[in-house]
């Protein structure tokens, strides 16, 4: 079964850092671009970042550019999102998502269960 | 990176059809045939319902259909069922990033 499992969320103070992980299973991870999408409590979905299958291309929403870093280790079958300089408005459930087809511009058909990040003092 | 515009809510009775609109710009919806729609039930992860404007993933009922004209995309749900009550989000590729709509709450009366 194709699955994604996020981890690493938690409570962090404003200005702090956190690293999220996403562990895929059931498909050849290195063939797929991957994305992170977040959802603030009671709010809509917001695309955060994407990375190409080989890791050479990374893309960010303006709201996180310069503060978040997406990366992947295909040898460890893991996707990461490093969150720095966190703000209250970064509080959200963070989902990793896989596209329908390996091409980066494809829609997201596989989603993890999400990991909650809470930024508060 | 402006969000796409969706109505905040729509409603319909069982068996009826409803259409949810999604308005973007010449930089996203109009520029690319990579519009997708997601269904989200409370406390659950989003589920892909339509991709590339009008394609349905395996397992999605053919009651769900998508279309696009200019900078506006639409999701139509025919033969409404109680389980269709959920939040629906449109999404468009916009050239190196993706943009979502604000979401539409569908109520089945």
PDB file of C-alpha atoms in Angstrom:
ATOM      1  CA  UNK A   1       0.000   0.000   0.000  1.00  0.00           C
ATOM      2  CA  UNK A   2       1.230   3.467  -0.876  1.00  0.00           C
ATOM      3  CA  UNK A   3       1.572   5.541   2.305  1.00  0.00           C
ATOM      4  CA  UNK A   4       3.235   8.613   3.728  1.00  0.00           C
ATOM      5  CA  UNK A   5       3.980   9.016   7.438  1.00  0.00           C
ATOM      6  CA  UNK A   6       4.939  12.390   8.865  1.00  0.00           C
ATOM      7  CA  UNK A   7       6.647  12.988  12.174  1.00  0.00           C
ATOM      8  CA  UNK A   8       8.504  15.695  14.061  1.00  0.00           C
ATOM      9  CA  UNK A   9       5.740  18.111  14.930  1.00  0.00           C
ATOM     10  CA  UNK A  10       5.309  19.636  18.352  1.00  0.00           C
ATOM     11  CA  UNK A  11       5.183  22.798  20.428  1.00  0.00           C
ATOM     12  CA  UNK A  12       7.907  25.354  19.787  1.00  0.00           C
ATOM     13  CA  UNK A  13       8.453  28.941  20.904  1.00  0.00           C
ATOM     14  CA  UNK A  14       8.380  31.833  18.433  1.00  0.00           C
ATOM     15  CA  UNK A  15      11.751  32.117  16.766  1.00  0.00           C
ATOM     16  CA  UNK A  16      12.470  28.452  17.334  1.00  0.00           C
ATOM     17  CA  UNK A  17      13.176  25.612  14.941  1.00  0.00           C
ATOM     18  CA  UNK A  18      11.772  22.203  14.133  1.00  0.00           C
ATOM     19  CA  UNK A  19      12.496  19.488  11.564  1.00  0.00           C
ATOM     20  CA  UNK A  20       9.669  17.509  10.070  1.00  0.00           C
ATOM     21  CA  UNK A  21      10.153  14.136   8.416  1.00  0.00           C
ATOM     22  CA  UNK A  22       8.039  12.156   5.982  1.00  0.00           C
ATOM     23  CA  UNK A  23       8.593   8.439   5.447  1.00  0.00           C
ATOM     24  CA  UNK A  24       7.107   6.973   2.271  1.00  0.00           C
ATOM     25  CA  UNK A  25       6.278   3.355   1.571  1.00  0.00           C
ATOM     26  CA  UNK A  26       4.850   1.355  -1.279  1.00  0.00           C
ATOM     27  CA  UNK A  27       6.459   3.271  -4.151  1.00  0.00           C
ATOM     28  CA  UNK A  28       9.850   4.245  -5.543  1.00  0.00           C
ATOM     29  CA  UNK A  29      10.436   7.442  -3.600  1.00  0.00           C
ATOM     30  CA  UNK A  30      13.304   8.753  -5.719  1.00  0.00           C
ATOM     31  CA  UNK A  31      11.112   8.812  -8.838  1.00  0.00           C
ATOM     32  CA  UNK A  32       8.716  11.373  -7.382  1.00  0.00           C
ATOM     33  CA  UNK A  33       8.829  15.055  -6.683  1.00  0.00           C
ATOM     34  CA  UNK A  34       7.331  15.702  -3.248  1.00  0.00           C
ATOM     35  CA  UNK A  35       5.567  18.586  -1.571  1.00  0.00           C
ATOM     36  CA  UNK A  36       4.616  19.891   1.848  1.00  0.00           C
ATOM     37  CA  UNK A  37       1.171  21.426   2.322  1.00  0.00           C
ATOM     38  CA  UNK A  38      -0.082  22.967   5.567  1.00  0.00           C
ATOM     39  CA  UNK A  39      -3.425  23.800   7.105  1.00  0.00           C
ATOM     40  CA  UNK A  40      -3.816  26.253   9.967  1.00  0.00           C
ATOM     41  CA  UNK A  41      -6.532  25.397  12.503  1.00  0.00           C
ATOM     42  CA  UNK A  42      -9.933  26.029  10.951  1.00  0.00           C
ATOM     43  CA  UNK A  43      -8.362  27.391   7.768  1.00  0.00           C
ATOM     44  CA  UNK A  44      -7.736  26.241   4.224  1.00  0.00           C
ATOM     45  CA  UNK A  45      -4.881  24.423   2.558  1.00  0.00           C
ATOM     46  CA  UNK A  46      -1.636  26.227   1.731  1.00  0.00           C
ATOM     47  CA  UNK A  47       1.126  24.776  -0.422  1.00  0.00           C
ATOM     48  CA  UNK A  48       4.460  25.295   1.351  1.00  0.00           C
ATOM     49  CA  UNK A  49       7.303  23.739  -0.607  1.00  0.00           C
ATOM     50  CA  UNK A  50       8.275  21.164  -3.222  1.00  0.00           C
ATOM     51  CA  UNK A  51      11.401  19.281  -4.216  1.00  0.00           C
ATOM     52  CA  UNK A  52      12.259  17.355  -7.370  1.00  0.00           C
ATOM     53  CA  UNK A  53      12.893  13.620  -7.302  1.00  0.00           C
ATOM     54  CA  UNK A  54      16.656  13.986  -7.331  1.00  0.00           C
ATOM     55  CA  UNK A  55      16.600  16.880  -4.886  1.00  0.00           C
ATOM     56  CA  UNK A  56      18.232  19.348  -7.256  1.00  0.00           C
ATOM     57  CA  UNK A  57      15.238  21.639  -7.521  1.00  0.00           C
ATOM     58  CA  UNK A  58      13.442  23.247  -4.595  1.00  0.00           C
ATOM     59  CA  UNK A  59      10.485  25.598  -4.541  1.00  0.00           C
ATOM     60  CA  UNK A  60       8.878  27.650  -1.771  1.00  0.00           C
ATOM     61  CA  UNK A  61       5.816  29.708  -1.021  1.00  0.00           C
ATOM     62  CA  UNK A  62       6.632  33.371  -0.454  1.00  0.00           C
ATOM     63  CA  UNK A  63       5.339  33.047   3.116  1.00  0.00           C
ATOM     64  CA  UNK A  64       8.152  30.635   4.094  1.00  0.00           C
ATOM     65  CA  UNK A  65      10.955  31.523   1.701  1.00  0.00           C
ATOM     66  CA  UNK A  66      14.193  32.091   3.573  1.00  0.00           C
ATOM     67  CA  UNK A  67      12.902  30.420   6.740  1.00  0.00           C
ATOM     68  CA  UNK A  68      12.016  26.857   5.665  1.00  0.00           C
ATOM     69  CA  UNK A  69      14.227  24.379   3.820  1.00  0.00           C
ATOM     70  CA  UNK A  70      12.992  21.284   2.039  1.00  0.00           C
ATOM     71  CA  UNK A  71      15.354  18.368   1.457  1.00  0.00           C
ATOM     72  CA  UNK A  72      15.329  14.638   0.872  1.00  0.00           C
ATOM     73  CA  UNK A  73      17.575  11.652   1.400  1.00  0.00           C
ATOM     74  CA  UNK A  74      16.668   9.072  -1.214  1.00  0.00           C
ATOM     75  CA  UNK A  75      19.067   6.549   0.333  1.00  0.00           C
ATOM     76  CA  UNK A  76      17.079   6.769   3.569  1.00  0.00           C
ATOM     77  CA  UNK A  77      13.720   7.131   1.832  1.00  0.00           C
ATOM     78  CA  UNK A  78      12.906  10.278   3.768  1.00  0.00           C
ATOM     79  CA  UNK A  79      11.605  13.761   2.998  1.00  0.00           C
ATOM     80  CA  UNK A  80      12.382  16.634   5.359  1.00  0.00           C
ATOM     81  CA  UNK A  81      11.200  20.141   6.080  1.00  0.00           C
ATOM     82  CA  UNK A  82      13.408  22.298   8.284  1.00  0.00           C
ATOM     83  CA  UNK A  83      11.412  25.078   9.914  1.00  0.00           C
ATOM     84  CA  UNK A  84      13.413  28.034  11.267  1.00  0.00           C
ATOM     85  CA  UNK A  85      12.453  31.437  12.674  1.00  0.00           C
ATOM     86  CA  UNK A  86       9.002  30.111  13.428  1.00  0.00           C
ATOM     87  CA  UNK A  87       6.072  32.486  13.875  1.00  0.00           C
ATOM     88  CA  UNK A  88       2.642  32.059  15.393  1.00  0.00           C
ATOM     89  CA  UNK A  89       1.163  32.051  11.894  1.00  0.00           C
ATOM     90  CA  UNK A  90       3.154  28.921  11.070  1.00  0.00           C
ATOM     91  CA  UNK A  91       0.937  26.969  13.471  1.00  0.00           C
ATOM     92  CA  UNK A  92      -0.685  24.294  11.320  1.00  0.00           C
ATOM     93  CA  UNK A  93      -0.963  20.651  10.411  1.00  0.00           C
ATOM     94  CA  UNK A  94       1.825  19.902   7.961  1.00  0.00           C
ATOM     95  CA  UNK A  95       1.115  17.253   5.333  1.00  0.00           C
ATOM     96  CA  UNK A  96       3.579  15.690   2.943  1.00  0.00           C
ATOM     97  CA  UNK A  97       2.053  14.882  -0.415  1.00  0.00           C
ATOM     98  CA  UNK A  98       2.990  12.860  -3.476  1.00  0.00           C
ATOM     99  CA  UNK A  99       1.919  13.781  -7.009  1.00  0.00           C
ATOM    100  CA  UNK A 100      -0.244  11.601  -9.234  1.00  0.00           C
ATOM    101  CA  UNK A 101       2.628  11.186 -11.660  1.00  0.00           C
ATOM    102  CA  UNK A 102       6.300  11.738 -10.991  1.00  0.00           C
ATOM    103  CA  UNK A 103       6.337  15.126 -12.721  1.00  0.00           C
ATOM    104  CA  UNK A 104       6.519  17.926 -10.203  1.00  0.00           C
ATOM    105  CA  UNK A 105       3.572  19.843 -11.631  1.00  0.00           C
ATOM    106  CA  UNK A 106       1.095  17.069 -11.033  1.00  0.00           C
ATOM    107  CA  UNK A 107      -1.746  17.092  -8.490  1.00  0.00           C
ATOM    108  CA  UNK A 108      -1.335  15.405  -5.102  1.00  0.00           C
ATOM    109  CA  UNK A 109      -2.985  12.008  -4.841  1.00  0.00           C
ATOM    110  CA  UNK A 110      -1.238  10.586  -1.784  1.00  0.00           C
ATOM    111  CA  UNK A 111      -1.260  12.487   1.510  1.00  0.00           C
ATOM    112  CA  UNK A 112       0.097  11.628   4.916  1.00  0.00           C
ATOM    113  CA  UNK A 113      -1.958  11.926   8.083  1.00  0.00           C
ATOM    114  CA  UNK A 114      -0.198  15.178   8.956  1.00  0.00           C
ATOM    115  CA  UNK A 115       1.905  16.362  11.870  1.00  0.00           C
ATOM    116  CA  UNK A 116       0.877  19.301  14.039  1.00  0.00           C
ATOM    117  CA  UNK A 117       3.202  22.233  14.591  1.00  0.00           C
ATOM    118  CA  UNK A 118       2.239  24.724  17.286  1.00  0.00           C
ATOM    119  CA  UNK A 119       4.209  27.943  17.665  1.00  0.00           C
ATOM    120  CA  UNK A 120       3.463  29.561  20.993  1.00  0.00           C
ATOM    121  CA  UNK A 121       5.196  30.951  24.038  1.00  0.00           C
TER     122      UNK A 121
ATOM    123  CA  UNK B   1       0.985  33.972  -4.882  1.00  0.00           C
ATOM    124  CA  UNK B   2      -2.652  34.986  -4.340  1.00  0.00           C
ATOM    125  CA  UNK B   3      -5.186  32.364  -3.327  1.00  0.00           C
ATOM    126  CA  UNK B   4      -7.800  31.242  -5.812  1.00  0.00           C
ATOM    127  CA  UNK B   5     -11.352  32.438  -5.122  1.00  0.00           C
ATOM    128  CA  UNK B   6     -14.082  29.977  -4.184  1.00  0.00           C
ATOM    129  CA  UNK B   7     -17.552  30.538  -2.712  1.00  0.00           C
ATOM    130  CA  UNK B   8     -17.476  29.968   1.015  1.00  0.00           C
ATOM    131  CA  UNK B   9     -20.446  27.646   0.949  1.00  0.00           C
ATOM    132  CA  UNK B  10     -22.854  25.840  -1.361  1.00  0.00           C
ATOM    133  CA  UNK B  11     -25.713  23.503  -0.617  1.00  0.00           C
ATOM    134  CA  UNK B  12     -28.009  21.065  -2.335  1.00  0.00           C
ATOM    135  CA  UNK B  13     -30.500  18.326  -1.645  1.00  0.00           C
ATOM    136  CA  UNK B  14     -29.795  14.648  -2.163  1.00  0.00           C
ATOM    137  CA  UNK B  15     -29.983  13.740  -5.837  1.00  0.00           C
ATOM    138  CA  UNK B  16     -29.423  17.306  -7.022  1.00  0.00           C
ATOM    139  CA  UNK B  17     -26.347  18.738  -8.708  1.00  0.00           C
ATOM    140  CA  UNK B  18     -24.099  21.489  -7.402  1.00  0.00           C
ATOM    141  CA  UNK B  19     -21.244  23.372  -9.010  1.00  0.00           C
ATOM    142  CA  UNK B  20     -18.358  24.970  -7.160  1.00  0.00           C
ATOM    143  CA  UNK B  21     -16.417  27.674  -8.962  1.00  0.00           C
ATOM    144  CA  UNK B  22     -12.750  28.523  -8.604  1.00  0.00           C
ATOM    145  CA  UNK B  23     -11.474  31.792 -10.023  1.00  0.00           C
ATOM    146  CA  UNK B  24      -7.823  32.482 -10.576  1.00  0.00           C
ATOM    147  CA  UNK B  25      -5.814  34.561 -13.003  1.00  0.00           C
ATOM    148  CA  UNK B  26      -3.885  34.476 -16.260  1.00  0.00           C
ATOM    149  CA  UNK B  27      -0.871  33.255 -14.264  1.00  0.00           C
ATOM    150  CA  UNK B  28      -2.438  30.125 -12.830  1.00  0.00           C
ATOM    151  CA  UNK B  29      -5.825  28.665 -13.798  1.00  0.00           C
ATOM    152  CA  UNK B  30      -5.827  30.180 -17.281  1.00  0.00           C
ATOM    153  CA  UNK B  31      -2.185  29.386 -17.931  1.00  0.00           C
ATOM    154  CA  UNK B  32      -2.050  25.702 -17.037  1.00  0.00           C
ATOM    155  CA  UNK B  33      -4.272  22.646 -17.378  1.00  0.00           C
ATOM    156  CA  UNK B  34      -3.147  21.521 -13.939  1.00  0.00           C
ATOM    157  CA  UNK B  35      -6.229  22.372 -11.916  1.00  0.00           C
ATOM    158  CA  UNK B  36      -7.168  19.870  -9.225  1.00  0.00           C
ATOM    159  CA  UNK B  37      -9.925  19.483  -6.661  1.00  0.00           C
ATOM    160  CA  UNK B  38      -9.722  18.003  -3.172  1.00  0.00           C
ATOM    161  CA  UNK B  39     -12.402  16.801  -0.784  1.00  0.00           C
ATOM    162  CA  UNK B  40     -11.740  17.030   2.933  1.00  0.00           C
ATOM    163  CA  UNK B  41     -13.886  15.644   5.700  1.00  0.00           C
ATOM    164  CA  UNK B  42     -13.391  16.986   9.252  1.00  0.00           C
ATOM    165  CA  UNK B  43     -10.219  15.700  10.850  1.00  0.00           C
ATOM    166  CA  UNK B  44      -9.117  13.883   7.709  1.00  0.00           C
ATOM    167  CA  UNK B  45      -6.429  14.453   5.126  1.00  0.00           C
ATOM    168  CA  UNK B  46      -7.520  15.880   1.767  1.00  0.00           C
ATOM    169  CA  UNK B  47      -8.538  13.443  -0.969  1.00  0.00           C
ATOM    170  CA  UNK B  48      -7.882  14.088  -4.644  1.00  0.00           C
ATOM    171  CA  UNK B  49     -11.130  14.092  -6.631  1.00  0.00           C
ATOM    172  CA  UNK B  50     -10.178  15.704  -9.954  1.00  0.00           C
ATOM    173  CA  UNK B  51      -6.812  16.480 -11.539  1.00  0.00           C
ATOM    174  CA  UNK B  52      -5.641  18.093 -14.776  1.00  0.00           C
ATOM    175  CA  UNK B  53      -8.989  19.938 -14.962  1.00  0.00           C
ATOM    176  CA  UNK B  54     -11.220  16.948 -15.683  1.00  0.00           C
ATOM    177  CA  UNK B  55      -9.489  13.651 -14.907  1.00  0.00           C
ATOM    178  CA  UNK B  56     -10.765  11.402 -12.145  1.00  0.00           C
ATOM    179  CA  UNK B  57      -8.396   9.226 -10.117  1.00  0.00           C
ATOM    180  CA  UNK B  58      -9.290   5.582  -9.825  1.00  0.00           C
ATOM    181  CA  UNK B  59     -12.061   5.047  -7.312  1.00  0.00           C
ATOM    182  CA  UNK B  60     -13.636   8.496  -7.565  1.00  0.00           C
ATOM    183  CA  UNK B  61     -17.278   8.225  -8.667  1.00  0.00           C
ATOM    184  CA  UNK B  62     -18.170   9.643 -12.072  1.00  0.00           C
ATOM    185  CA  UNK B  63     -20.666  11.898 -10.276  1.00  0.00           C
ATOM    186  CA  UNK B  64     -17.675  14.210  -9.862  1.00  0.00           C
ATOM    187  CA  UNK B  65     -16.573  16.171 -12.921  1.00  0.00           C
ATOM    188  CA  UNK B  66     -14.368  19.144 -13.623  1.00  0.00           C
ATOM    189  CA  UNK B  67     -14.095  21.815 -16.269  1.00  0.00           C
ATOM    190  CA  UNK B  68     -12.341  25.066 -17.002  1.00  0.00           C
ATOM    191  CA  UNK B  69     -13.023  28.196 -18.993  1.00  0.00           C
ATOM    192  CA  UNK B  70     -10.473  30.955 -19.059  1.00  0.00           C
ATOM    193  CA  UNK B  71      -9.411  31.746 -15.521  1.00  0.00           C
ATOM    194  CA  UNK B  72     -12.316  29.925 -13.857  1.00  0.00           C
ATOM    195  CA  UNK B  73     -12.453  26.223 -13.075  1.00  0.00           C
ATOM    196  CA  UNK B  74     -15.510  24.368 -11.847  1.00  0.00           C
ATOM    197  CA  UNK B  75     -16.290  21.187  -9.969  1.00  0.00           C
ATOM    198  CA  UNK B  76     -19.721  19.678 -10.527  1.00  0.00           C
ATOM    199  CA  UNK B  77     -21.157  17.004  -8.276  1.00  0.00           C
ATOM    200  CA  UNK B  78     -24.253  15.325  -9.628  1.00  0.00           C
ATOM    201  CA  UNK B  79     -26.624  13.003  -7.765  1.00  0.00           C
ATOM    202  CA  UNK B  80     -25.637  14.504  -4.407  1.00  0.00           C
ATOM    203  CA  UNK B  81     -25.245  12.042  -1.573  1.00  0.00           C
ATOM    204  CA  UNK B  82     -25.001  12.629   2.152  1.00  0.00           C
ATOM    205  CA  UNK B  83     -21.350  11.548   2.186  1.00  0.00           C
ATOM    206  CA  UNK B  84     -20.466  14.328  -0.253  1.00  0.00           C
ATOM    207  CA  UNK B  85     -20.883  16.841   2.576  1.00  0.00           C
ATOM    208  CA  UNK B  86     -17.349  18.126   3.095  1.00  0.00           C
ATOM    209  CA  UNK B  87     -14.974  20.976   2.346  1.00  0.00           C
ATOM    210  CA  UNK B  88     -13.727  21.226  -1.229  1.00  0.00           C
ATOM    211  CA  UNK B  89     -10.544  22.956  -2.346  1.00  0.00           C
ATOM    212  CA  UNK B  90      -9.365  23.811  -5.833  1.00  0.00           C
ATOM    213  CA  UNK B  91      -5.673  24.052  -6.631  1.00  0.00           C
ATOM    214  CA  UNK B  92      -3.707  25.250  -9.632  1.00  0.00           C
ATOM    215  CA  UNK B  93      -0.118  24.954 -10.701  1.00  0.00           C
ATOM    216  CA  UNK B  94       1.254  28.460 -11.234  1.00  0.00           C
ATOM    217  CA  UNK B  95       4.739  27.883 -12.580  1.00  0.00           C
ATOM    218  CA  UNK B  96       7.151  26.622  -9.858  1.00  0.00           C
ATOM    219  CA  UNK B  97       4.493  26.838  -7.169  1.00  0.00           C
ATOM    220  CA  UNK B  98       0.928  25.793  -6.438  1.00  0.00           C
ATOM    221  CA  UNK B  99      -1.949  27.905  -5.195  1.00  0.00           C
ATOM    222  CA  UNK B 100      -5.065  26.686  -3.411  1.00  0.00           C
ATOM    223  CA  UNK B 101      -8.497  28.184  -3.155  1.00  0.00           C
ATOM    224  CA  UNK B 102      -9.902  29.210   0.194  1.00  0.00           C
ATOM    225  CA  UNK B 103     -12.257  26.245   0.311  1.00  0.00           C
ATOM    226  CA  UNK B 104     -15.998  25.722  -0.101  1.00  0.00           C
ATOM    227  CA  UNK B 105     -18.174  24.006   2.473  1.00  0.00           C
ATOM    228  CA  UNK B 106     -20.735  21.769   0.784  1.00  0.00           C
ATOM    229  CA  UNK B 107     -23.856  21.102   2.818  1.00  0.00           C
ATOM    230  CA  UNK B 108     -26.216  18.332   1.765  1.00  0.00           C
ATOM    231  CA  UNK B 109     -29.627  19.421   2.996  1.00  0.00           C
TER     232      UNK B 109
END
